mmCIF file of N, CA and C in Angstrom:
data_model
loop_
_atom_site.group_PDB
_atom_site.id
_atom_site.type_symbol
_atom_site.label_atom_id
_atom_site.label_comp_id
_atom_site.label_asym_id
_atom_site.label_seq_id
_atom_site.Cartn_x
_atom_site.Cartn_y
_atom_site.Cartn_z
ATOM 1 N N MET H 1455 8.171 11.076 14.517
ATOM 2 C CA MET H 1455 8.196 9.643 14.954
ATOM 3 C C MET H 1455 9.453 8.979 14.873
ATOM 4 N N LYS H 1456 10.230 8.368 15.509
ATOM 5 C CA LYS H 1456 11.415 7.758 15.233
ATOM 6 C C LYS H 1456 11.138 6.680 14.323
ATOM 7 N N CYS H 1457 11.871 6.413 13.478
ATOM 8 C CA CYS H 1457 12.007 4.960 12.582
ATOM 9 C C CYS H 1457 12.963 4.233 13.062
ATOM 10 N N GLU H 1458 12.515 2.929 13.365
ATOM 11 C CA GLU H 1458 13.408 1.855 13.876
ATOM 12 C C GLU H 1458 14.086 1.026 12.849
ATOM 13 N N ASN H 1459 13.342 0.858 11.739
ATOM 14 C CA ASN H 1459 14.024 0.037 10.665
ATOM 15 C C ASN H 1459 13.289 0.338 9.364
ATOM 16 N N GLN H 1460 13.928 0.186 8.241
ATOM 17 C CA GLN H 1460 13.231 0.490 6.902
ATOM 18 C C GLN H 1460 13.733 -0.258 5.846
ATOM 19 N N MET H 1461 12.867 -0.310 4.756
ATOM 20 C CA MET H 1461 13.402 -0.883 3.398
ATOM 21 C C MET H 1461 12.694 -0.100 2.206
ATOM 22 N N ASN H 1462 13.307 -0.201 1.336
ATOM 23 C CA ASN H 1462 12.813 0.399 0.003
ATOM 24 C C ASN H 1462 12.915 -0.503 -1.283
ATOM 25 N N LEU H 1463 11.881 -0.667 -2.024
ATOM 26 C CA LEU H 1463 11.863 -1.526 -3.124
ATOM 27 C C LEU H 1463 11.359 -0.674 -4.334
ATOM 28 N N GLU H 1464 11.961 -1.004 -5.629
ATOM 29 C CA GLU H 1464 11.537 -0.311 -6.761
ATOM 30 C C GLU H 1464 11.359 -1.413 -7.834
ATOM 31 N N PHE H 1465 10.234 -1.567 -8.533
ATOM 32 C CA PHE H 1465 10.086 -2.741 -9.551
ATOM 33 C C PHE H 1465 9.036 -1.975 -10.622
ATOM 34 N N PRO H 1466 9.266 -2.812 -11.748
ATOM 35 C CA PRO H 1466 8.348 -2.368 -12.855
ATOM 36 C C PRO H 1466 6.852 -2.790 -12.547
ATOM 37 N N SER H 1467 5.991 -2.050 -13.359
ATOM 38 C CA SER H 1467 4.690 -2.208 -12.906
ATOM 39 C C SER H 1467 3.937 -3.450 -13.758
ATOM 40 N N LYS H 1468 4.680 -4.470 -13.528
ATOM 41 C CA LYS H 1468 4.259 -5.780 -14.335
ATOM 42 C C LYS H 1468 3.355 -6.511 -13.247
ATOM 43 N N SER H 1469 2.241 -7.087 -13.529
ATOM 44 C CA SER H 1469 1.394 -7.875 -12.745
ATOM 45 C C SER H 1469 2.123 -8.889 -11.984
ATOM 46 N N VAL H 1470 3.055 -9.648 -12.392
ATOM 47 C CA VAL H 1470 3.854 -10.721 -11.711
ATOM 48 C C VAL H 1470 4.431 -9.934 -10.329
ATOM 49 N N ASN H 1471 4.751 -8.819 -10.257
ATOM 50 C CA ASN H 1471 5.450 -8.114 -9.356
ATOM 51 C C ASN H 1471 4.495 -7.726 -8.196
ATOM 52 N N GLU H 1472 3.126 -7.869 -8.296
ATOM 53 C CA GLU H 1472 2.218 -7.684 -7.148
ATOM 54 C C GLU H 1472 2.471 -8.612 -6.009
ATOM 55 N N ALA H 1473 2.717 -9.854 -6.482
ATOM 56 C CA ALA H 1473 2.890 -10.759 -5.375
ATOM 57 C C ALA H 1473 4.235 -10.676 -4.863
ATOM 58 N N PHE H 1474 5.300 -10.274 -5.262
ATOM 59 C CA PHE H 1474 6.569 -10.021 -4.816
ATOM 60 C C PHE H 1474 6.453 -8.823 -3.832
ATOM 61 N N ALA H 1475 5.789 -7.861 -4.053
ATOM 62 C CA ALA H 1475 5.756 -6.723 -3.225
ATOM 63 C C ALA H 1475 5.029 -7.028 -1.984
ATOM 64 N N ARG H 1476 3.908 -7.784 -2.187
ATOM 65 C CA ARG H 1476 2.993 -8.206 -1.002
ATOM 66 C C ARG H 1476 3.980 -9.160 -0.181
ATOM 67 N N SER H 1477 4.570 -10.072 -0.791
ATOM 68 C CA SER H 1477 5.443 -10.867 0.147
ATOM 69 C C SER H 1477 6.491 -10.266 0.687
ATOM 70 N N ALA H 1478 7.291 -9.227 0.073
ATOM 71 C CA ALA H 1478 8.325 -8.537 0.818
ATOM 72 C C ALA H 1478 8.057 -7.714 1.738
ATOM 73 N N VAL H 1479 6.697 -7.155 1.458
ATOM 74 C CA VAL H 1479 6.180 -6.296 2.898
ATOM 75 C C VAL H 1479 5.897 -7.192 4.043
ATOM 76 N N ALA H 1480 5.417 -8.408 3.745
ATOM 77 C CA ALA H 1480 4.982 -9.194 4.772
ATOM 78 C C ALA H 1480 6.288 -9.766 5.405
ATOM 79 N N CYS H 1481 7.155 -10.055 4.791
ATOM 80 C CA CYS H 1481 8.395 -10.632 5.507
ATOM 81 C C CYS H 1481 9.130 -9.467 6.139
ATOM 82 N N PHE H 1482 9.020 -8.160 5.916
ATOM 83 C CA PHE H 1482 9.520 -7.105 6.580
ATOM 84 C C PHE H 1482 8.836 -6.911 7.758
ATOM 85 N N ALA H 1483 7.541 -6.775 7.634
ATOM 86 C CA ALA H 1483 6.509 -6.615 8.700
ATOM 87 C C ALA H 1483 6.507 -7.999 9.914
ATOM 88 N N ALA H 1484 7.063 -8.972 9.404
ATOM 89 C CA ALA H 1484 7.259 -10.097 10.530
ATOM 90 C C ALA H 1484 8.058 -9.721 11.736
ATOM 91 N N GLN H 1485 8.851 -8.771 11.494
ATOM 92 C CA GLN H 1485 9.849 -8.505 12.698
ATOM 93 C C GLN H 1485 8.864 -7.844 13.835
ATOM 94 N N LEU H 1486 7.548 -7.393 13.591
ATOM 95 C CA LEU H 1486 6.688 -6.794 14.452
ATOM 96 C C LEU H 1486 5.913 -8.076 15.192
ATOM 97 N N ASP H 1487 6.041 -9.177 14.723
ATOM 98 C CA ASP H 1487 5.291 -10.211 15.383
ATOM 99 C C ASP H 1487 3.830 -10.169 15.081
ATOM 100 N N PRO H 1488 3.280 -9.894 13.941
ATOM 101 C CA PRO H 1488 1.855 -9.718 13.805
ATOM 102 C C PRO H 1488 1.290 -11.212 13.771
ATOM 103 N N THR H 1489 -0.141 -11.149 14.041
ATOM 104 C CA THR H 1489 -0.849 -12.295 13.991
ATOM 105 C C THR H 1489 -1.020 -12.601 12.581
ATOM 106 N N LEU H 1490 -1.491 -13.868 12.283
ATOM 107 C CA LEU H 1490 -1.775 -14.305 10.738
ATOM 108 C C LEU H 1490 -2.962 -13.284 10.182
ATOM 109 N N GLU H 1491 -3.862 -12.740 10.990
ATOM 110 C CA GLU H 1491 -4.891 -11.893 10.534
ATOM 111 C C GLU H 1491 -4.314 -10.584 10.280
ATOM 112 N N GLU H 1492 -3.273 -10.016 11.122
ATOM 113 C CA GLU H 1492 -2.892 -8.763 10.958
ATOM 114 C C GLU H 1492 -1.845 -8.916 9.595
ATOM 115 N N LEU H 1493 -1.265 -9.905 9.399
ATOM 116 C CA LEU H 1493 -0.405 -10.093 8.337
ATOM 117 C C LEU H 1493 -1.128 -10.192 7.159
ATOM 118 N N GLY H 1494 -2.302 -10.894 7.131
ATOM 119 C CA GLY H 1494 -3.035 -11.077 5.966
ATOM 120 C C GLY H 1494 -3.643 -9.567 5.552
ATOM 121 N N ASP H 1495 -3.989 -8.878 6.450
ATOM 122 C CA ASP H 1495 -4.759 -7.439 6.266
ATOM 123 C C ASP H 1495 -3.637 -6.617 5.617
ATOM 124 N N ILE H 1496 -2.295 -6.690 6.154
ATOM 125 C CA ILE H 1496 -1.275 -5.915 5.469
ATOM 126 C C ILE H 1496 -0.998 -6.285 4.075
ATOM 127 N N LYS H 1497 -0.905 -7.651 3.805
ATOM 128 C CA LYS H 1497 -0.688 -8.165 2.466
ATOM 129 C C LYS H 1497 -1.891 -7.729 1.448
ATOM 130 N N THR H 1498 -3.078 -7.871 1.991
ATOM 131 C CA THR H 1498 -4.212 -7.326 1.216
ATOM 132 C C THR H 1498 -4.049 -5.920 0.834
ATOM 133 N N ALA H 1499 -3.765 -5.083 1.633
ATOM 134 C CA ALA H 1499 -3.772 -3.638 1.491
ATOM 135 C C ALA H 1499 -2.728 -3.271 0.484
ATOM 136 N N VAL H 1500 -1.431 -3.975 0.593
ATOM 137 C CA VAL H 1500 -0.358 -3.717 -0.304
ATOM 138 C C VAL H 1500 -0.693 -4.203 -1.569
ATOM 139 N N SER H 1501 -1.317 -5.438 -1.733
ATOM 140 C CA SER H 1501 -1.642 -5.939 -3.043
ATOM 141 C C SER H 1501 -2.639 -4.980 -3.776
ATOM 142 N N GLU H 1502 -3.636 -4.346 -3.024
ATOM 143 C CA GLU H 1502 -4.471 -3.471 -3.513
ATOM 144 C C GLU H 1502 -3.901 -2.074 -4.095
ATOM 145 N N ALA H 1503 -2.915 -1.586 -3.319
ATOM 146 C CA ALA H 1503 -2.041 -0.382 -3.629
ATOM 147 C C ALA H 1503 -1.348 -0.662 -4.905
ATOM 148 N N VAL H 1504 -0.573 -1.892 -4.918
ATOM 149 C CA VAL H 1504 0.347 -2.029 -6.219
ATOM 150 C C VAL H 1504 -0.617 -2.312 -7.410
ATOM 151 N N THR H 1505 -1.663 -2.971 -7.252
ATOM 152 C CA THR H 1505 -2.567 -3.402 -8.354
ATOM 153 C C THR H 1505 -2.915 -2.108 -9.060
ATOM 154 N N ASN H 1506 -3.469 -1.062 -7.976
ATOM 155 C CA ASN H 1506 -4.088 0.201 -8.512
ATOM 156 C C ASN H 1506 -2.731 0.906 -9.317
ATOM 157 N N CYS H 1507 -1.557 0.778 -8.933
ATOM 158 C CA CYS H 1507 -0.546 1.382 -9.850
ATOM 159 C C CYS H 1507 -0.431 0.749 -11.088
ATOM 160 N N ILE H 1508 -0.609 -0.675 -11.214
ATOM 161 C CA ILE H 1508 -0.398 -1.280 -12.455
ATOM 162 C C ILE H 1508 -1.504 -1.075 -13.374
ATOM 163 N N VAL H 1509 -2.946 -1.106 -12.790
ATOM 164 C CA VAL H 1509 -3.986 -1.039 -13.587
ATOM 165 C C VAL H 1509 -4.327 0.410 -13.901
ATOM 166 N N HIS H 1510 -4.161 1.303 -13.126
ATOM 167 C CA HIS H 1510 -4.661 2.773 -13.256
ATOM 168 C C HIS H 1510 -3.549 3.690 -13.437
ATOM 169 N N GLY H 1511 -2.399 3.464 -12.806
ATOM 170 C CA GLY H 1511 -1.260 4.421 -12.917
ATOM 171 C C GLY H 1511 -0.650 4.225 -14.158
ATOM 172 N N TYR H 1512 -0.504 3.081 -14.694
ATOM 173 C CA TYR H 1512 0.283 2.688 -15.822
ATOM 174 C C TYR H 1512 -0.597 1.807 -16.719
ATOM 175 N N PRO H 1513 -1.735 2.079 -17.223
ATOM 176 C CA PRO H 1513 -2.741 1.300 -17.948
ATOM 177 C C PRO H 1513 -2.180 0.913 -19.371
ATOM 178 N N ASP H 1514 -1.329 1.714 -19.961
ATOM 179 C CA ASP H 1514 -0.880 1.445 -21.266
ATOM 180 C C ASP H 1514 0.681 1.194 -21.491
ATOM 181 N N THR H 1515 1.341 1.329 -20.454
ATOM 182 C CA THR H 1515 2.858 1.207 -20.454
ATOM 183 C C THR H 1515 3.431 0.500 -19.164
ATOM 184 N N ILE H 1516 4.492 0.281 -19.224
ATOM 185 C CA ILE H 1516 5.323 -0.217 -17.873
ATOM 186 C C ILE H 1516 6.086 0.914 -17.263
ATOM 187 N N GLY H 1517 5.793 1.198 -15.953
ATOM 188 C CA GLY H 1517 6.311 2.172 -15.454
ATOM 189 C C GLY H 1517 7.090 1.708 -13.979
ATOM 190 N N MET H 1518 7.761 2.404 -13.123
ATOM 191 C CA MET H 1518 8.105 1.949 -11.983
ATOM 192 C C MET H 1518 7.234 2.225 -10.911
ATOM 193 N N ILE H 1519 7.182 1.436 -9.941
ATOM 194 C CA ILE H 1519 6.441 1.417 -8.484
ATOM 195 C C ILE H 1519 7.546 1.353 -7.553
ATOM 196 N N ALA H 1520 7.379 2.326 -6.490
ATOM 197 C CA ALA H 1520 8.163 2.239 -5.373
ATOM 198 C C ALA H 1520 7.516 1.754 -4.113
ATOM 199 N N VAL H 1521 7.833 1.053 -3.339
ATOM 200 C CA VAL H 1521 7.337 0.912 -1.835
ATOM 201 C C VAL H 1521 8.363 1.021 -0.908
ATOM 202 N N ARG H 1522 8.023 1.907 0.063
ATOM 203 C CA ARG H 1522 8.795 2.067 1.148
ATOM 204 C C ARG H 1522 8.209 1.629 2.567
ATOM 205 N N CYS H 1523 8.840 0.752 3.324
ATOM 206 C CA CYS H 1523 8.242 0.403 4.448
ATOM 207 C C CYS H 1523 9.052 1.026 5.633
ATOM 208 N N ARG H 1524 8.590 1.377 6.865
ATOM 209 C CA ARG H 1524 9.302 1.690 7.964
ATOM 210 C C ARG H 1524 8.547 1.152 9.157
ATOM 211 N N ILE H 1525 9.364 0.703 10.017
ATOM 212 C CA ILE H 1525 8.875 0.554 11.339
ATOM 213 C C ILE H 1525 9.079 1.601 12.176
ATOM 214 N N LEU H 1526 7.981 2.272 12.861
ATOM 215 C CA LEU H 1526 8.036 3.369 13.736
ATOM 216 C C LEU H 1526 8.109 2.886 15.242
ATOM 217 N N GLU H 1527 8.614 3.837 16.029
ATOM 218 C CA GLU H 1527 8.910 3.406 17.427
ATOM 219 C C GLU H 1527 7.556 2.714 18.127
ATOM 220 N N ASP H 1528 6.347 3.151 17.860
ATOM 221 C CA ASP H 1528 5.287 2.730 18.488
ATOM 222 C C ASP H 1528 4.585 1.499 17.915
ATOM 223 N N ASN H 1529 5.417 0.636 17.363
ATOM 224 C CA ASN H 1529 5.164 -0.772 16.680
ATOM 225 C C ASN H 1529 4.224 -0.570 15.495
ATOM 226 N N THR H 1530 4.394 0.527 14.914
ATOM 227 C CA THR H 1530 3.565 0.934 13.864
ATOM 228 C C THR H 1530 4.284 0.618 12.308
ATOM 229 N N LEU H 1531 3.528 -0.136 11.489
ATOM 230 C CA LEU H 1531 4.224 -0.349 10.119
ATOM 231 C C LEU H 1531 3.695 0.834 9.357
ATOM 232 N N ASP H 1532 4.646 1.645 8.725
ATOM 233 C CA ASP H 1532 4.223 2.688 7.755
ATOM 234 C C ASP H 1532 4.811 2.246 6.411
ATOM 235 N N ILE H 1533 3.655 2.364 5.503
ATOM 236 C CA ILE H 1533 3.815 1.881 4.132
ATOM 237 C C ILE H 1533 3.468 2.788 3.200
ATOM 238 N N VAL H 1534 4.288 3.130 2.005
ATOM 239 C CA VAL H 1534 4.139 4.160 1.095
ATOM 240 C C VAL H 1534 4.335 3.261 -0.257
ATOM 241 N N VAL H 1535 3.316 3.352 -1.020
ATOM 242 C CA VAL H 1535 3.343 2.921 -2.297
ATOM 243 C C VAL H 1535 3.070 4.145 -3.418
ATOM 244 N N LYS H 1536 4.076 4.129 -4.273
ATOM 245 C CA LYS H 1536 4.051 5.376 -5.028
ATOM 246 C C LYS H 1536 4.488 5.028 -6.597
ATOM 247 N N ASP H 1537 3.650 5.659 -7.537
ATOM 248 C CA ASP H 1537 3.910 5.633 -9.101
ATOM 249 C C ASP H 1537 3.989 6.908 -9.612
ATOM 250 N N LYS H 1538 4.685 6.950 -10.738
ATOM 251 C CA LYS H 1538 4.752 8.174 -11.452
ATOM 252 C C LYS H 1538 3.928 8.188 -12.909
ATOM 253 N N GLY H 1539 2.770 7.492 -12.678
ATOM 254 C CA GLY H 1539 1.911 7.300 -13.668
ATOM 255 C C GLY H 1539 0.935 8.492 -14.070
ATOM 256 N N ARG H 1540 -0.324 7.941 -14.466
ATOM 257 C CA ARG H 1540 -1.429 8.685 -14.945
ATOM 258 C C ARG H 1540 -1.810 9.914 -13.942
ATOM 259 N N GLY H 1541 -1.909 9.391 -12.637
ATOM 260 C CA GLY H 1541 -2.552 10.334 -11.671
ATOM 261 C C GLY H 1541 -3.980 10.028 -11.328
ATOM 262 N N ILE H 1542 -4.456 10.770 -10.542
ATOM 263 C CA ILE H 1542 -6.006 10.676 -10.285
ATOM 264 C C ILE H 1542 -6.513 12.111 -10.168
ATOM 265 N N ALA H 1543 -7.354 12.442 -10.995
ATOM 266 C CA ALA H 1543 -8.004 13.752 -11.087
ATOM 267 C C ALA H 1543 -8.898 14.219 -10.037
ATOM 268 N N ASP H 1544 -9.779 13.110 -9.397
ATOM 269 C CA ASP H 1544 -10.567 13.343 -8.319
ATOM 270 C C ASP H 1544 -10.498 12.279 -7.225
ATOM 271 N N ILE H 1545 -9.593 12.564 -6.243
ATOM 272 C CA ILE H 1545 -9.347 11.500 -5.271
ATOM 273 C C ILE H 1545 -10.721 11.121 -4.605
ATOM 274 N N ALA H 1546 -11.464 12.043 -4.156
ATOM 275 C CA ALA H 1546 -12.673 11.550 -3.613
ATOM 276 C C ALA H 1546 -13.637 10.798 -4.256
ATOM 277 N N GLN H 1547 -13.751 11.043 -5.633
ATOM 278 C CA GLN H 1547 -14.470 10.093 -6.498
ATOM 279 C C GLN H 1547 -13.880 8.725 -6.488
ATOM 280 N N ALA H 1548 -12.336 8.770 -6.647
ATOM 281 C CA ALA H 1548 -11.775 7.331 -6.874
ATOM 282 C C ALA H 1548 -11.937 6.639 -5.556
ATOM 283 N N ARG H 1549 -12.067 7.208 -4.314
ATOM 284 C CA ARG H 1549 -12.220 6.680 -3.089
ATOM 285 C C ARG H 1549 -13.565 6.215 -2.860
ATOM 286 N N THR H 1550 -14.516 6.455 -3.488
ATOM 287 C CA THR H 1550 -16.013 6.050 -3.540
ATOM 288 C C THR H 1550 -15.963 4.544 -3.782
ATOM 289 N N PRO H 1551 -16.789 3.680 -2.951
ATOM 290 C CA PRO H 1551 -16.722 2.399 -3.171
ATOM 291 C C PRO H 1551 -17.568 2.108 -4.390
ATOM 292 N N MET H 1552 -17.005 1.085 -5.299
ATOM 293 C CA MET H 1552 -17.589 0.683 -6.440
ATOM 294 C C MET H 1552 -17.213 1.530 -7.725
ATOM 295 N N PHE H 1553 -16.494 2.791 -7.689
ATOM 296 C CA PHE H 1553 -15.855 3.445 -8.656
ATOM 297 C C PHE H 1553 -14.742 2.958 -9.043
ATOM 298 N N THR H 1554 -14.835 2.639 -10.539
ATOM 299 C CA THR H 1554 -13.350 2.360 -11.023
ATOM 300 C C THR H 1554 -13.229 2.827 -12.481
ATOM 301 N N THR H 1555 -11.899 3.108 -12.921
ATOM 302 C CA THR H 1555 -11.688 3.512 -14.388
ATOM 303 C C THR H 1555 -11.197 2.294 -14.938
ATOM 304 N N GLY H 1556 -10.912 1.048 -14.310
ATOM 305 C CA GLY H 1556 -10.333 0.110 -14.910
ATOM 306 C C GLY H 1556 -11.129 -1.012 -15.679
ATOM 307 N N GLY H 1557 -12.558 -0.739 -15.983
ATOM 308 C CA GLY H 1557 -13.149 -1.839 -16.756
ATOM 309 C C GLY H 1557 -14.146 -2.559 -16.039
ATOM 310 N N GLU H 1558 -14.968 -3.297 -16.583
ATOM 311 C CA GLU H 1558 -16.124 -4.078 -15.814
ATOM 312 C C GLU H 1558 -15.491 -5.252 -14.886
ATOM 313 N N GLU H 1559 -14.272 -5.713 -15.157
ATOM 314 C CA GLU H 1559 -13.709 -6.789 -14.433
ATOM 315 C C GLU H 1559 -13.015 -6.150 -13.066
ATOM 316 N N ARG H 1560 -12.988 -4.882 -12.691
ATOM 317 C CA ARG H 1560 -12.549 -4.155 -11.633
ATOM 318 C C ARG H 1560 -13.835 -3.874 -10.692
ATOM 319 N N SER H 1561 -13.497 -4.285 -9.443
ATOM 320 C CA SER H 1561 -14.702 -3.915 -8.523
ATOM 321 C C SER H 1561 -14.868 -2.448 -7.995
ATOM 322 N N GLY H 1562 -13.633 -1.678 -8.193
ATOM 323 C CA GLY H 1562 -13.737 -0.225 -7.480
ATOM 324 C C GLY H 1562 -13.928 -0.265 -5.963
ATOM 325 N N MET H 1563 -13.176 -1.301 -5.405
ATOM 326 C CA MET H 1563 -13.207 -1.527 -3.957
ATOM 327 C C MET H 1563 -11.670 -1.259 -3.288
ATOM 328 N N GLY H 1564 -10.841 -1.041 -4.127
ATOM 329 C CA GLY H 1564 -9.380 -1.131 -3.812
ATOM 330 C C GLY H 1564 -9.086 -0.005 -2.575
ATOM 331 N N PHE H 1565 -9.396 1.189 -2.798
ATOM 332 C CA PHE H 1565 -9.220 2.181 -1.539
ATOM 333 C C PHE H 1565 -10.208 1.700 -0.222
ATOM 334 N N THR H 1566 -11.256 1.372 -0.451
ATOM 335 C CA THR H 1566 -12.247 0.819 0.447
ATOM 336 C C THR H 1566 -11.502 -0.357 1.433
ATOM 337 N N ILE H 1567 -10.991 -1.325 0.694
ATOM 338 C CA ILE H 1567 -10.259 -2.275 1.334
ATOM 339 C C ILE H 1567 -8.975 -1.711 2.040
ATOM 340 N N MET H 1568 -8.260 -1.199 1.507
ATOM 341 C CA MET H 1568 -6.951 -0.439 1.963
ATOM 342 C C MET H 1568 -7.410 0.254 3.468
ATOM 343 N N GLU H 1569 -8.584 1.209 3.288
ATOM 344 C CA GLU H 1569 -8.903 1.937 4.347
ATOM 345 C C GLU H 1569 -9.394 0.871 5.500
ATOM 346 N N SER H 1570 -10.080 -0.111 5.301
ATOM 347 C CA SER H 1570 -10.784 -1.040 6.183
ATOM 348 C C SER H 1570 -9.659 -1.895 6.856
ATOM 349 N N PHE H 1571 -8.543 -2.226 6.264
ATOM 350 C CA PHE H 1571 -7.515 -3.202 6.791
ATOM 351 C C PHE H 1571 -6.371 -2.326 7.361
ATOM 352 N N MET H 1572 -6.245 -1.078 7.379
ATOM 353 C CA MET H 1572 -4.995 -0.277 7.745
ATOM 354 C C MET H 1572 -5.722 0.694 8.715
ATOM 355 N N HIS H 1573 -4.986 1.232 9.727
ATOM 356 C CA HIS H 1573 -5.388 2.234 10.784
ATOM 357 C C HIS H 1573 -5.517 3.690 10.126
ATOM 358 N N ALA H 1574 -4.598 3.965 9.094
ATOM 359 C CA ALA H 1574 -4.698 5.269 8.409
ATOM 360 C C ALA H 1574 -4.394 5.131 6.898
ATOM 361 N N LEU H 1575 -5.051 5.799 6.096
ATOM 362 C CA LEU H 1575 -4.841 5.824 4.757
ATOM 363 C C LEU H 1575 -4.942 7.227 4.201
ATOM 364 N N LYS H 1576 -3.833 7.691 3.528
ATOM 365 C CA LYS H 1576 -3.784 8.972 2.796
ATOM 366 C C LYS H 1576 -3.428 8.724 1.274
ATOM 367 N N VAL H 1577 -4.205 9.446 0.618
ATOM 368 C CA VAL H 1577 -3.807 9.353 -0.838
ATOM 369 C C VAL H 1577 -3.736 10.759 -1.531
ATOM 370 N N THR H 1578 -2.548 10.824 -2.160
ATOM 371 C CA THR H 1578 -2.239 12.124 -2.833
ATOM 372 C C THR H 1578 -1.901 11.738 -4.206
ATOM 373 N N SER H 1579 -2.281 12.652 -5.306
ATOM 374 C CA SER H 1579 -2.157 12.501 -6.737
ATOM 375 C C SER H 1579 -2.081 13.646 -7.325
ATOM 376 N N ARG H 1580 -1.438 13.702 -8.456
ATOM 377 C CA ARG H 1580 -1.267 14.870 -9.289
ATOM 378 C C ARG H 1580 -1.493 14.283 -10.959
ATOM 379 N N PRO H 1581 -2.614 14.658 -11.511
ATOM 380 C CA PRO H 1581 -2.794 14.046 -12.749
ATOM 381 C C PRO H 1581 -1.511 14.358 -13.660
ATOM 382 N N GLY H 1582 -0.982 13.313 -14.374
ATOM 383 C CA GLY H 1582 0.119 13.160 -15.244
ATOM 384 C C GLY H 1582 1.451 13.205 -14.342
ATOM 385 N N ARG H 1583 1.238 13.155 -13.262
ATOM 386 C CA ARG H 1583 2.584 13.092 -12.334
ATOM 387 C C ARG H 1583 2.716 11.883 -11.343
ATOM 388 N N GLY H 1584 1.598 11.283 -11.193
ATOM 389 C CA GLY H 1584 1.681 10.135 -10.196
ATOM 390 C C GLY H 1584 0.900 10.119 -9.058
ATOM 391 N N THR H 1585 0.741 8.943 -8.225
ATOM 392 C CA THR H 1585 -0.058 8.755 -7.154
ATOM 393 C C THR H 1585 0.781 8.183 -5.901
ATOM 394 N N THR H 1586 0.572 8.709 -4.787
ATOM 395 C CA THR H 1586 1.217 8.030 -3.471
ATOM 396 C C THR H 1586 0.273 7.618 -2.569
ATOM 397 N N VAL H 1587 0.123 6.447 -2.132
ATOM 398 C CA VAL H 1587 -0.674 5.956 -1.158
ATOM 399 C C VAL H 1587 0.133 5.823 0.122
ATOM 400 N N HIS H 1588 -0.334 6.389 1.084
ATOM 401 C CA HIS H 1588 0.443 6.282 2.380
ATOM 402 C C HIS H 1588 -0.376 5.488 3.566
ATOM 403 N N MET H 1589 0.011 4.265 4.124
ATOM 404 C CA MET H 1589 -0.793 3.450 5.003
ATOM 405 C C MET H 1589 -0.059 3.183 6.126
ATOM 406 N N LYS H 1590 -0.839 3.200 7.334
ATOM 407 C CA LYS H 1590 -0.168 2.838 8.481
ATOM 408 C C LYS H 1590 -1.080 1.652 9.228
ATOM 409 N N ARG H 1591 -0.412 0.760 9.864
ATOM 410 C CA ARG H 1591 -1.083 -0.333 10.772
ATOM 411 C C ARG H 1591 -0.092 -0.404 12.068
ATOM 412 N N ARG H 1592 -0.918 -0.267 13.102
ATOM 413 C CA ARG H 1592 -0.183 -0.568 14.422
ATOM 414 C C ARG H 1592 -0.399 -1.943 14.758
ATOM 415 N N ILE H 1593 0.603 -2.610 14.977
ATOM 416 C CA ILE H 1593 0.663 -3.997 15.287
ATOM 417 C C ILE H 1593 0.704 -4.150 17.000
ATOM 418 N N MET H 1594 -0.384 -4.765 17.374
ATOM 419 C CA MET H 1594 -0.335 -4.888 18.997
ATOM 420 C C MET H 1594 0.820 -5.675 19.466
ATOM 421 N N LYS H 1595 1.598 -5.467 20.409
ATOM 422 C CA LYS H 1595 2.465 -6.241 20.965
ATOM 423 C C LYS H 1595 1.738 -7.234 22.025
ATOM 424 N N ARG H 1596 2.304 -8.456 21.919
ATOM 425 C CA ARG H 1596 1.564 -9.644 22.382
ATOM 426 C C ARG H 1596 2.666 -10.281 23.393
ATOM 427 N N GLY H 1597 2.134 -10.947 24.390
ATOM 428 C CA GLY H 1597 2.881 -12.000 25.364
ATOM 429 C C GLY H 1597 3.893 -11.074 26.152
ATOM 430 N N GLY H 1598 4.953 -11.470 26.295
ATOM 431 C CA GLY H 1598 5.910 -10.702 27.324
ATOM 432 C C GLY H 1598 6.916 -9.706 26.571
ATOM 433 N N LYS H 1599 6.273 -9.420 25.264
ATOM 434 C CA LYS H 1599 7.248 -8.426 24.551
ATOM 435 C C LYS H 1599 6.971 -7.062 24.899
ATOM 436 N N GLY H 1600 6.312 -6.600 26.142
ATOM 437 C CA GLY H 1600 6.325 -5.199 26.382
ATOM 438 C C GLY H 1600 5.101 -4.634 26.444
#
């Protein structure tokens, strides 16, 4: 599928950067003219993905997180959030609602939230090598825009 526009970000896995990533993706997505609800869903999904990198990918160290966003020709926002941290041994278990390795203060709902707010979610991971979360959200065209 043809890419109409794209951006790449890379930043340290510090909790203060979660809001930065969420805002940057929202600003990039704004060119698709999403509704406030669509924009909120995108921001929440990105927030969950980046928080997972910070909390689970790099629990005891600071590492780098990469975010790539593309706008595809069918008005789809394509988002990849990637770390080179700890990785996930059992992705199916990690995607189970309420499962967490982050302690009692974590809800274990990150992947469930991402899946409910995006139209597609794919998670790949290799223990000791990192995790990649690939999300897509189609933005409905409104008004006289086509």
